[in-house]
Coordinates of C-alpha atoms in Angstrom, one line a residue:
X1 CA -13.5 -5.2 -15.8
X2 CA -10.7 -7.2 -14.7
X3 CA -7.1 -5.6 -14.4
X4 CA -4.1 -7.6 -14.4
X5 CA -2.4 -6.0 -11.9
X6 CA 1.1 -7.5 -10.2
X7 CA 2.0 -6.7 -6.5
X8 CA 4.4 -4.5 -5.8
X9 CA 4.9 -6.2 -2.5
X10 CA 4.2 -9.3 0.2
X11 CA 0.3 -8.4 1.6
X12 CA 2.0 -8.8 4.7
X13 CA 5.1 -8.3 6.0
X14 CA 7.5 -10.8 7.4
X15 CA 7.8 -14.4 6.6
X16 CA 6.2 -15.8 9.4
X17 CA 2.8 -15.1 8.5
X18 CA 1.5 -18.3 7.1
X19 CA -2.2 -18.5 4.8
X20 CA -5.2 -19.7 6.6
X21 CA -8.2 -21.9 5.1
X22 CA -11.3 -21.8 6.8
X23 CA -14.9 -23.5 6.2
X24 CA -17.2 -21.1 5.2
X25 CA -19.7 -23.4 4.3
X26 CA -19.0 -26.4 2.0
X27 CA -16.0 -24.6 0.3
X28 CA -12.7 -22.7 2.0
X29 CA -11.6 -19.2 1.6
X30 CA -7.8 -18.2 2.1
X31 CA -7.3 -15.4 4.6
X32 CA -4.0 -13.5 6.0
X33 CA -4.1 -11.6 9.3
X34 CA -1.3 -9.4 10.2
X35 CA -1.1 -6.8 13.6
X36 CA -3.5 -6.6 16.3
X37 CA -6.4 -4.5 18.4
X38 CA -9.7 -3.6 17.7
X39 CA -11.5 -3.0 15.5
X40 CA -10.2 -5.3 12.9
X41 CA -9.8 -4.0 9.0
X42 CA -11.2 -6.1 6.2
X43 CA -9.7 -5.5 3.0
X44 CA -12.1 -6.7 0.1
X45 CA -11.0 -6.5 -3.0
X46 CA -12.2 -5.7 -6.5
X47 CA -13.2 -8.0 -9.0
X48 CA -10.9 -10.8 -9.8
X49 CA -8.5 -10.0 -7.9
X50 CA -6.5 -12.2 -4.8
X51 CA -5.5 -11.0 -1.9
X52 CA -2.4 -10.0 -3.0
X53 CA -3.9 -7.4 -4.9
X54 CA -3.1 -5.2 -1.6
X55 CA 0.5 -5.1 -1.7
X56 CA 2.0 -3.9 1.0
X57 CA -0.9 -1.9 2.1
X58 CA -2.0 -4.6 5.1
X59 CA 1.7 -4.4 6.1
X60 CA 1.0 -0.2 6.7
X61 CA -1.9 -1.2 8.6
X62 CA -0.7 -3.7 11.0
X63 CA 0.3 -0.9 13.6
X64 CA -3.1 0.6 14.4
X65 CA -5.0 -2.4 14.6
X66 CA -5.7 -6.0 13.0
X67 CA -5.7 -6.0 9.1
X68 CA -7.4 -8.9 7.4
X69 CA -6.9 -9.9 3.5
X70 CA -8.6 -12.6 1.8
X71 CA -9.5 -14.4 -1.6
X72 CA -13.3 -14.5 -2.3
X73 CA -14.7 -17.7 -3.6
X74 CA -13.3 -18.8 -6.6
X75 CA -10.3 -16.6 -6.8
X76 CA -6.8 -16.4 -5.7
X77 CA -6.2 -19.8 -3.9
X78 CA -9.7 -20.2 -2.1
X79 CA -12.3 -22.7 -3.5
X80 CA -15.0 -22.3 -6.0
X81 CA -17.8 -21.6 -4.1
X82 CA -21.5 -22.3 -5.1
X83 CA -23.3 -19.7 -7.5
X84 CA -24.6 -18.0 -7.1
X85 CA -21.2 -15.4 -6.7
X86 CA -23.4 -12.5 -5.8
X87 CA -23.2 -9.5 -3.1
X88 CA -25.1 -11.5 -0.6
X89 CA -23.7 -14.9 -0.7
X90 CA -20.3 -13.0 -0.4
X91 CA -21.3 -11.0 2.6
X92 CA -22.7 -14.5 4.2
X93 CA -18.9 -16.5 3.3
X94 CA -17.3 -13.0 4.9
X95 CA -18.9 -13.0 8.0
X96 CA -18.4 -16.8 8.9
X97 CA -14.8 -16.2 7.3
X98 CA -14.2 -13.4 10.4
X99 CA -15.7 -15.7 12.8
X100 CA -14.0 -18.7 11.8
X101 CA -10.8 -16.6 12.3
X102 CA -12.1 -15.6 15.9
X103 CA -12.2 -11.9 15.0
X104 CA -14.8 -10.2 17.4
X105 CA -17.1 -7.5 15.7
X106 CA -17.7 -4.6 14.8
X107 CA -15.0 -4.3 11.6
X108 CA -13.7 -1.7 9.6
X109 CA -14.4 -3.1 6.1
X110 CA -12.6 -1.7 3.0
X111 CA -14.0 -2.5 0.1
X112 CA -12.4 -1.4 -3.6
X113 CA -14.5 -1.3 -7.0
X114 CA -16.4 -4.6 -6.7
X115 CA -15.7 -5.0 -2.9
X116 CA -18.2 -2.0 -2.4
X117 CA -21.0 -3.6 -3.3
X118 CA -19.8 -6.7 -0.7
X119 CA -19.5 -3.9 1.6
X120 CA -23.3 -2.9 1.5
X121 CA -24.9 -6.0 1.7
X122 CA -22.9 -6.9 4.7
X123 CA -23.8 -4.2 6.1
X124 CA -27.5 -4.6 5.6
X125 CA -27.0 -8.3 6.5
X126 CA -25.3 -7.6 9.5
X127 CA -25.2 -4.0 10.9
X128 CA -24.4 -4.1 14.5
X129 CA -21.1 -5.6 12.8
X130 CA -20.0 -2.7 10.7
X131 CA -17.7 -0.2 12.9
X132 CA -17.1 1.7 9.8
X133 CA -17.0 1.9 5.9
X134 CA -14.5 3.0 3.6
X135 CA -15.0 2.7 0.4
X136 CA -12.3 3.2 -2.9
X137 CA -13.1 4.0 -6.2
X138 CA -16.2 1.7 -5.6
X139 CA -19.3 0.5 -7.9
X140 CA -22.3 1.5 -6.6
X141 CA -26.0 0.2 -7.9
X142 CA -26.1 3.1 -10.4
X143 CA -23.0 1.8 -12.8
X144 CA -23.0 -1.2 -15.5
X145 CA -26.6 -0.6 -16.6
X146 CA -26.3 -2.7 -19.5
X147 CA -25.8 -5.4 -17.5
X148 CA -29.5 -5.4 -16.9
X149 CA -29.5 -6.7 -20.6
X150 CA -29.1 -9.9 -22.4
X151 CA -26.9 -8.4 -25.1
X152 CA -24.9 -6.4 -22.2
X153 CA -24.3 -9.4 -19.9
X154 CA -23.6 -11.9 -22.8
X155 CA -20.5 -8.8 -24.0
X156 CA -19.0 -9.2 -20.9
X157 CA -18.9 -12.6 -20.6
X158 CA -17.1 -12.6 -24.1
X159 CA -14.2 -10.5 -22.7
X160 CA -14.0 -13.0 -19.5
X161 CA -13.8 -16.4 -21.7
X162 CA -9.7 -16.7 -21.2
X163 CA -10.4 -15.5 -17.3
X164 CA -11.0 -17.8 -14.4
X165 CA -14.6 -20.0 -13.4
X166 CA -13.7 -17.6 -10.3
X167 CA -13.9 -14.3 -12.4
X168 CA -16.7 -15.7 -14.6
X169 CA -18.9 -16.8 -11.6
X170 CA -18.3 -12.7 -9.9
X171 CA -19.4 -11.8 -13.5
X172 CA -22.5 -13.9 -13.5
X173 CA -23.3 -13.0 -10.2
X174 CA -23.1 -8.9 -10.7
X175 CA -26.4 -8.0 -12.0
X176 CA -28.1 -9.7 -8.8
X177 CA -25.5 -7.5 -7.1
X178 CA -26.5 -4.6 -8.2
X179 CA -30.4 -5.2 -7.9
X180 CA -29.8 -6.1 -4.4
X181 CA -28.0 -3.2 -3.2
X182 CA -30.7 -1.1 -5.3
X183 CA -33.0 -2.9 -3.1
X184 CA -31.3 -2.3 0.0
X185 CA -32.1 0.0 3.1
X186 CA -30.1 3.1 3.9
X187 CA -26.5 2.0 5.7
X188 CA -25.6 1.9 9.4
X189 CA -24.9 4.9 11.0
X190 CA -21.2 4.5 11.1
X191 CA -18.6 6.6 10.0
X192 CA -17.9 6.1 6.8
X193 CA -15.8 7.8 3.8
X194 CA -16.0 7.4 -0.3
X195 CA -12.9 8.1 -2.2
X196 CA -13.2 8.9 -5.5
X197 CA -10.1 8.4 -8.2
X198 CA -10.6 11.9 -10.1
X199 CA -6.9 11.8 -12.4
X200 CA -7.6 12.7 -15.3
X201 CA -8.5 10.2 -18.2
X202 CA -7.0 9.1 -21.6
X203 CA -6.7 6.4 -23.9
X204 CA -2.7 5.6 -24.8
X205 CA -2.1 5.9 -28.0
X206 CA -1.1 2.5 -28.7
X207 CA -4.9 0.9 -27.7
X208 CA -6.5 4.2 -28.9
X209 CA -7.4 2.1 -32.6
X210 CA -9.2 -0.7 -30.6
X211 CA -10.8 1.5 -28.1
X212 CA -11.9 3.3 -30.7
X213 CA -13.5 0.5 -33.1
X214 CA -15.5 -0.8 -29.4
X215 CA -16.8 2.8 -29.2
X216 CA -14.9 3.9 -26.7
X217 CA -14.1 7.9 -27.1
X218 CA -11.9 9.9 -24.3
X219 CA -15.0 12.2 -24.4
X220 CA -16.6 8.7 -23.4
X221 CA -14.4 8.4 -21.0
X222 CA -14.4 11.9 -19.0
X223 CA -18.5 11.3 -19.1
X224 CA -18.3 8.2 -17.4
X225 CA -15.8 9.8 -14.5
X226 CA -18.1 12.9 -14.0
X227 CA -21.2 9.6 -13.9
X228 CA -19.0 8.0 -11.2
X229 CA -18.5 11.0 -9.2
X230 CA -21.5 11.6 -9.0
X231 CA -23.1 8.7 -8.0
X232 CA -20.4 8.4 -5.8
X233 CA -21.1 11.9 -4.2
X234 CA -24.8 10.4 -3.9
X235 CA -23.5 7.4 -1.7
X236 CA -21.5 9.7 0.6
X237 CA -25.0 11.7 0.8
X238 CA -26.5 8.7 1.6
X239 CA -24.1 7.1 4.3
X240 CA -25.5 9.0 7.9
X241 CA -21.6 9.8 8.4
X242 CA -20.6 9.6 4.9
X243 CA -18.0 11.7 3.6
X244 CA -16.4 12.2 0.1
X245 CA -12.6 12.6 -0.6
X246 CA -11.3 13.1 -4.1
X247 CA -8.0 11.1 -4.8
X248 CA -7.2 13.8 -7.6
X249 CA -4.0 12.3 -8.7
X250 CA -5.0 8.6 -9.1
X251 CA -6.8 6.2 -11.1
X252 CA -8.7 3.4 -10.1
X253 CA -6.2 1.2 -8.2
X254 CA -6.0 4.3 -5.4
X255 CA -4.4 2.6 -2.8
X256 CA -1.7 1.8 -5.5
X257 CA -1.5 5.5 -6.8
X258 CA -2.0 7.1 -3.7
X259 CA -1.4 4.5 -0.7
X260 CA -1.0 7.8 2.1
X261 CA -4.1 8.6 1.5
X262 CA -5.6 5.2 1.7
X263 CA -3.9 4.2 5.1
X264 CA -4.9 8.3 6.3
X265 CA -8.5 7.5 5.8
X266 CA -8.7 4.4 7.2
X267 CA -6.4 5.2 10.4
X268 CA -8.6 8.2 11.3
X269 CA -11.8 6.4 11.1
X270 CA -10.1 3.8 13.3
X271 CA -9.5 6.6 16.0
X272 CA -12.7 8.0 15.7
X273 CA -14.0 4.5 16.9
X274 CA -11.4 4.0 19.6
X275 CA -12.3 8.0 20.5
X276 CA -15.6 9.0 20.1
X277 CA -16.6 12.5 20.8

């Protein structure tokens, strides 16, 4: 659930851009702005991952308008925050982490894997704050149903016991996530857009032993993508402007495999606000 994954470049360019720590509460999150105008971008990550997770993809950004990375509670260099680490209380430590910055709303918020769950309940929490939604590759309220069990919950804390209290915490606080999106009412009229990673699956030989004794099949695996595209084709239904791009020759980390179409998405929806119809 969590991918070690090294950045292939400064979240922002320039070395002039310095890390700031804001009070969100009791406990500080770790932000980086870079460019300027309205509306500002939000990058939230997936799980366990820092801000730097972006790369240089902040850096593309920073002409059209202000982009904004940051480190949840608990990860990357912000502070453990209180559990628990669940959609809500990460929507709450956002919003005060934008206003402690002095960024006016509404915001484009970009949310990857884990982030798009963050995205929704800020978005219920505070609608007339969401300009837009993009979401990549995202988990929805339909995925990890065996988190709803003991025996599921308790396997995936096994795989996170060398990981950070940061990771753990997220971990802990996922099955609330998900049955509080479930929960949740349909999503601001905003424009919006779900990208899908649809490249095609496989297990490398050299893990294909292991995945193999934890059940894990390639047939498994090309179920679970068709799952995911549809539940992701659901949420695009769902979203009043919703629509669905396929990012046909990526995997999950899209704006890795296919950054153009990343910085495409998100710069068009940032016209459309500037220039409505």
């Amino acid at each position: 659930m969590v991918a070690a994954l090294a950045s292939t470049g400064s979240v922002l360019a320039g070395d002039s851009v310095e890390d700031r720590f804001v009070d969100v509460g009791g406990h500080r999150l770790r932000a980086r702005m870079v460019g300027s105008g309205q509306p500002a971008i939000v990058l939230d990550a997936g799980m366990g991952e820092s801000l730097e997770t972006w790369g240089d993809l902040a850096a593309r950004l920073a002409g059209t308008s202000t982009v904004v990375a940051y480190d949840r509670a608990g990860l990357g260099e912000s502070d453990l925050g209180p559990e628990p680490r669940d959609a809500l209380a990460v929507a709450r430590d956002l919003q005060r982490l934008l206003q402690g910055l002095g960024l006016a709303p509404p915001y484009v918020l970009v949310g990857h894997s884990l982030g798009g769950l963050h995205l929704r309940a800020f978005a219920d929490l505070f609608p007339e704050e969401v300009a837009a939604l993009v979401f990549i590759d995202a988990t929805t309220e339909g995925m990890h149903q065996s988190l709803k069990t003991e025996e599921g919950r308790a396997d995936v804390m096994r795989q996170l016991l060398d990981e950070s209290e940061g990771v753990k915490a997220e971990a802990r606080g996922m099955p609330s996530s998900l049955a509080q999106v479930e929960a949740m009412q349909a999503p601001p009229d905003v424009p919006a857009v779900v990208i899908t990673a649809t490249a095609p699956v496989s297990i490398p030989e050299e893990y294909r032993e292991e995945a193999e004794a934890a059940g894990m099949t390639e047939e498994r695996l090309r179920a679970l993508q068709q799952r995911k595209f549809q539940l992701h084709a659901h949420l695009a239904a769902q979203l009043p402007q919703g629509e669905h791009v396929l990012a046909e020759e990526s995997h999950h980390f899209v704006y890795r495999d296919q950054p153009d179409l990343v910085v495409d998405e998100i710069v068009r929806l940032v016209e459309q606000i500037r220039t409505p119809n």
